[in-house]
Short mmCIF file of C-alpha atoms in Angstrom, two decimals:
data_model
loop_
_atom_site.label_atom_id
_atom_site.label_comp_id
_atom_site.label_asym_id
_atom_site.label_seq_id
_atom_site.Cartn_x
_atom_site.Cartn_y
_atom_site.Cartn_z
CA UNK A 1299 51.23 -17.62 27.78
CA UNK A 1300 53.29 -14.63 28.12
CA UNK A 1301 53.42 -13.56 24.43
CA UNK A 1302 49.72 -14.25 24.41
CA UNK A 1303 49.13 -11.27 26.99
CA UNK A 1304 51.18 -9.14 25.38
CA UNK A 1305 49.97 -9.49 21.88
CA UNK A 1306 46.15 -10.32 22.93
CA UNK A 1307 44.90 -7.61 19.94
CA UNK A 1308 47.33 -9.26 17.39
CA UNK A 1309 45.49 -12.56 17.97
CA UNK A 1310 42.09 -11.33 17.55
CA UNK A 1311 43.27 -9.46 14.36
CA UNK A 1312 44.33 -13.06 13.45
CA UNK A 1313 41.47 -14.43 14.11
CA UNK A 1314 39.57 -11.97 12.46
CA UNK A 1315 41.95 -12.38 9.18
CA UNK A 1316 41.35 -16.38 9.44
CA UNK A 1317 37.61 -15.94 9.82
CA UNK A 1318 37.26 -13.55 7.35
CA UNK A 1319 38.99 -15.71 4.37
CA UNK A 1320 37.27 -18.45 5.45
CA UNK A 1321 33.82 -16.63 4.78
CA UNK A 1322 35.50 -16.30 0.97
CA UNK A 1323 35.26 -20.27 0.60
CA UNK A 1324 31.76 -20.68 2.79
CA UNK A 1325 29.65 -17.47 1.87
CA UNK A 1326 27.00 -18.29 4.02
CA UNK A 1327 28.30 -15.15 6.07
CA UNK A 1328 28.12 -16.89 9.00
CA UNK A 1329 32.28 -16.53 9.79
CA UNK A 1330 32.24 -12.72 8.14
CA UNK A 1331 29.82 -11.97 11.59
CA UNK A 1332 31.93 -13.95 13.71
CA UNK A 1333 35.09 -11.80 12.65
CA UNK A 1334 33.14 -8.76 12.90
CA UNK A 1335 32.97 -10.29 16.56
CA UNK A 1336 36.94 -10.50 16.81
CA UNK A 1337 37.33 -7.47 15.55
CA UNK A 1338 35.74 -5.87 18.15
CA UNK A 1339 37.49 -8.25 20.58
CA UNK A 1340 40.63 -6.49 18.82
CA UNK A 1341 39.49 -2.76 19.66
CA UNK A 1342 38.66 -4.07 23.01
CA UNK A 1343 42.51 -5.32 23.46
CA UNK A 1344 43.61 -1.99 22.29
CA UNK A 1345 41.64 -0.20 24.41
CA UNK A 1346 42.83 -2.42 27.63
CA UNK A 1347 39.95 -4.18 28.29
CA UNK A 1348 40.65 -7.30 30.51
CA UNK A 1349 40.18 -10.58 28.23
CA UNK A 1350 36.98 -11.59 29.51
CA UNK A 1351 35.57 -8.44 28.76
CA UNK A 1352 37.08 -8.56 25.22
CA UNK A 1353 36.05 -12.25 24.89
CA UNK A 1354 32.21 -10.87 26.33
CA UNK A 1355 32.40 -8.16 23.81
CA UNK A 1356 33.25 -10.16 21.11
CA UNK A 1357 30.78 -12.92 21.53
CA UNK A 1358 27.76 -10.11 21.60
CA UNK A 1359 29.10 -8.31 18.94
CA UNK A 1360 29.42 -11.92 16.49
CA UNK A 1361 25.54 -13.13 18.14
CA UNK A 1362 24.00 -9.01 17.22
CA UNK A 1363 25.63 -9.13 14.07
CA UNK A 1364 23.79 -12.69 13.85
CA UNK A 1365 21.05 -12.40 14.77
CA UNK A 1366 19.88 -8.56 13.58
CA UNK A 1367 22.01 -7.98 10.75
CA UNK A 1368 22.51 -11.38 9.05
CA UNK A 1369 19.17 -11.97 7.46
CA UNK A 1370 18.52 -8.68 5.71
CA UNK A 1371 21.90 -9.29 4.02
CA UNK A 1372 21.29 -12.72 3.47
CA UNK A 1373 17.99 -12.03 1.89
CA UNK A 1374 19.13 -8.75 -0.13
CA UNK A 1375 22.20 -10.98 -1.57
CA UNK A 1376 20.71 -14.42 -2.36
CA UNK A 1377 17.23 -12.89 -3.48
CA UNK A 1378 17.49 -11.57 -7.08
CA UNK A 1379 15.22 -10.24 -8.78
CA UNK A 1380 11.83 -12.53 -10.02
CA UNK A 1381 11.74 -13.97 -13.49
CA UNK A 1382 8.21 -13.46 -15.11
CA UNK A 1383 7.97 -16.21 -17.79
CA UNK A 1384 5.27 -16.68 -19.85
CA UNK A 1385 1.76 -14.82 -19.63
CA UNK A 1386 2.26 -13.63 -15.99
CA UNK A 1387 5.10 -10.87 -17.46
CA UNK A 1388 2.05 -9.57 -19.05
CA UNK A 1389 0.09 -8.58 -15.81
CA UNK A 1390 0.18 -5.33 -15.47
CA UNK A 1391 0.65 -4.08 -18.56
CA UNK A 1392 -0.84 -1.63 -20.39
CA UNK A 1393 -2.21 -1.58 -24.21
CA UNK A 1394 -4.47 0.00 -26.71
CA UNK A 1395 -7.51 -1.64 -27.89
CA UNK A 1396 -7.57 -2.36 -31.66
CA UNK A 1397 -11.42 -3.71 -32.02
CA UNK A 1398 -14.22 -2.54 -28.96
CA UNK A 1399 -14.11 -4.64 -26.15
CA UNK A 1400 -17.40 -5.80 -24.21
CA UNK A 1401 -18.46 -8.49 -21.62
CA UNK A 1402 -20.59 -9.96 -24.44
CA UNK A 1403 -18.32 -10.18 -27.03
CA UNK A 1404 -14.04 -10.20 -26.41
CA UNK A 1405 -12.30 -7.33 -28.30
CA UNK A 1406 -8.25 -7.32 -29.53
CA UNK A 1407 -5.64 -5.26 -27.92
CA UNK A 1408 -2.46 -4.60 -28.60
CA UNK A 1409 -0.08 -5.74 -26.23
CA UNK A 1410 3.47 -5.81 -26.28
CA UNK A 1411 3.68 -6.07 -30.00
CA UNK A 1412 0.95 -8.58 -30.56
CA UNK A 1413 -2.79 -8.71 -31.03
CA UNK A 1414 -4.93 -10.23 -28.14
CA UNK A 1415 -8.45 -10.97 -27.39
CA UNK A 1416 -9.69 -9.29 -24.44
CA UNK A 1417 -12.63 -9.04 -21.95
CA UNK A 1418 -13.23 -6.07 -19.62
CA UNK A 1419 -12.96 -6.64 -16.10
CA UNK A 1420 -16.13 -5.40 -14.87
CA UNK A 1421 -18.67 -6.87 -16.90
CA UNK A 1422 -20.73 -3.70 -17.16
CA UNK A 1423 -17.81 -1.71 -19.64
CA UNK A 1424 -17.57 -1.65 -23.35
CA UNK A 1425 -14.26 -0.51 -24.57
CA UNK A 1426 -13.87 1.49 -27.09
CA UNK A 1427 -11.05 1.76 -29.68
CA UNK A 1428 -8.01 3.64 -28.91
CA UNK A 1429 -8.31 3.17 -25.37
CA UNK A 1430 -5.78 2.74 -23.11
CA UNK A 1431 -5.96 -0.38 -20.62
CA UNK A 1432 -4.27 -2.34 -17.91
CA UNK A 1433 -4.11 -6.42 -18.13
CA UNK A 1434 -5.21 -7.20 -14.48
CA UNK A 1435 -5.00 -11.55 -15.42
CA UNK A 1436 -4.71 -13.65 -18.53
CA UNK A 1437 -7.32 -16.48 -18.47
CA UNK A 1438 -6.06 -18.51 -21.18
CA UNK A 1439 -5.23 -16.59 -24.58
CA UNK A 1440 -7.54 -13.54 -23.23
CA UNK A 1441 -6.57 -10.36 -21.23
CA UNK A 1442 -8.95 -9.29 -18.64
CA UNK A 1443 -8.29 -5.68 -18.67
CA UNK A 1444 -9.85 -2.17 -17.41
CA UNK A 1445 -9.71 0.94 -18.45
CA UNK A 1446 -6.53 3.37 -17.66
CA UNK A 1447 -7.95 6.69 -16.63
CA UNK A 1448 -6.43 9.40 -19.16
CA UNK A 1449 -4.18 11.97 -17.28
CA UNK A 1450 -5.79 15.37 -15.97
CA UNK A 1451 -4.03 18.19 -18.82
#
């Protein structure tokens, strides 16, 4: 008991060292916030805290890091990016229509490459050719798209 008390911040670099390799093997950085906990159990020690107040300090520190800063890391680390397959990568596209495009009759686009049949969004447009539009859905094989406003020169 006598070493303990006089190596008290060697322990909770220890158990800071264990935690934090065990972390490598879990990564559900769960025991990375509990060594951030002994680790400030170990600055306590070194500052000559008393050991409940290191023990205290170290248990809020591990439950903060937790609780507040646990999630957003979690979520920024395990949430890649989304994979658009299929017609929903085209949403939001723009392209240029090849033949005019009205409510009463669909129109072609180009769009990424190929030719599509298209329908104008509000019902009330007629698309001419060479204009520039955005793909708000795909209903089947046909864009629904509007009209990009040109830019102000």
């Amino acid at each position: 008991m006598e070493w303990f008390r006089d190596h008290v911040w060697e322990t909770w670099l220890g158990l800071a060292v264990v935690l934090t390799v065990a972390e490598m093997f879990s990564l559900d950085l769960i025991l990375i916030m509990l060594a951030l906990g002994a680790g400030v159990g170990m600055v306590a020690a070194l500052l000559g805290a008393p050991l409940v107040a290191q023990m205290l300090l170290a248990a809020a520190a591990s439950l903060a890091a937790l609780w507040l800063a646990r999630p957003s890391i979690a979520r920024r680390l395990h949430g890649g990016p989304d994979l658009m397959l299929g017609h929903g990568k085209l949403v939001g596209q723009q392209g240029v229509v090849t033949q005019e495009v009205a409510a009463h009759a669909a129109g072609r686009i180009r769009l990424g490459g190929e030719i599509w049949s298209a329908v104008p969004y509000d019902e009330n447009l007629t698309l001419t050719v060479g204009a520039t539009v955005e793909v708000l859905e795909i209903r089947g094989a046909t864009a629904v798209v509007h009209p990009v406003a040109a830019p102000l020169t």
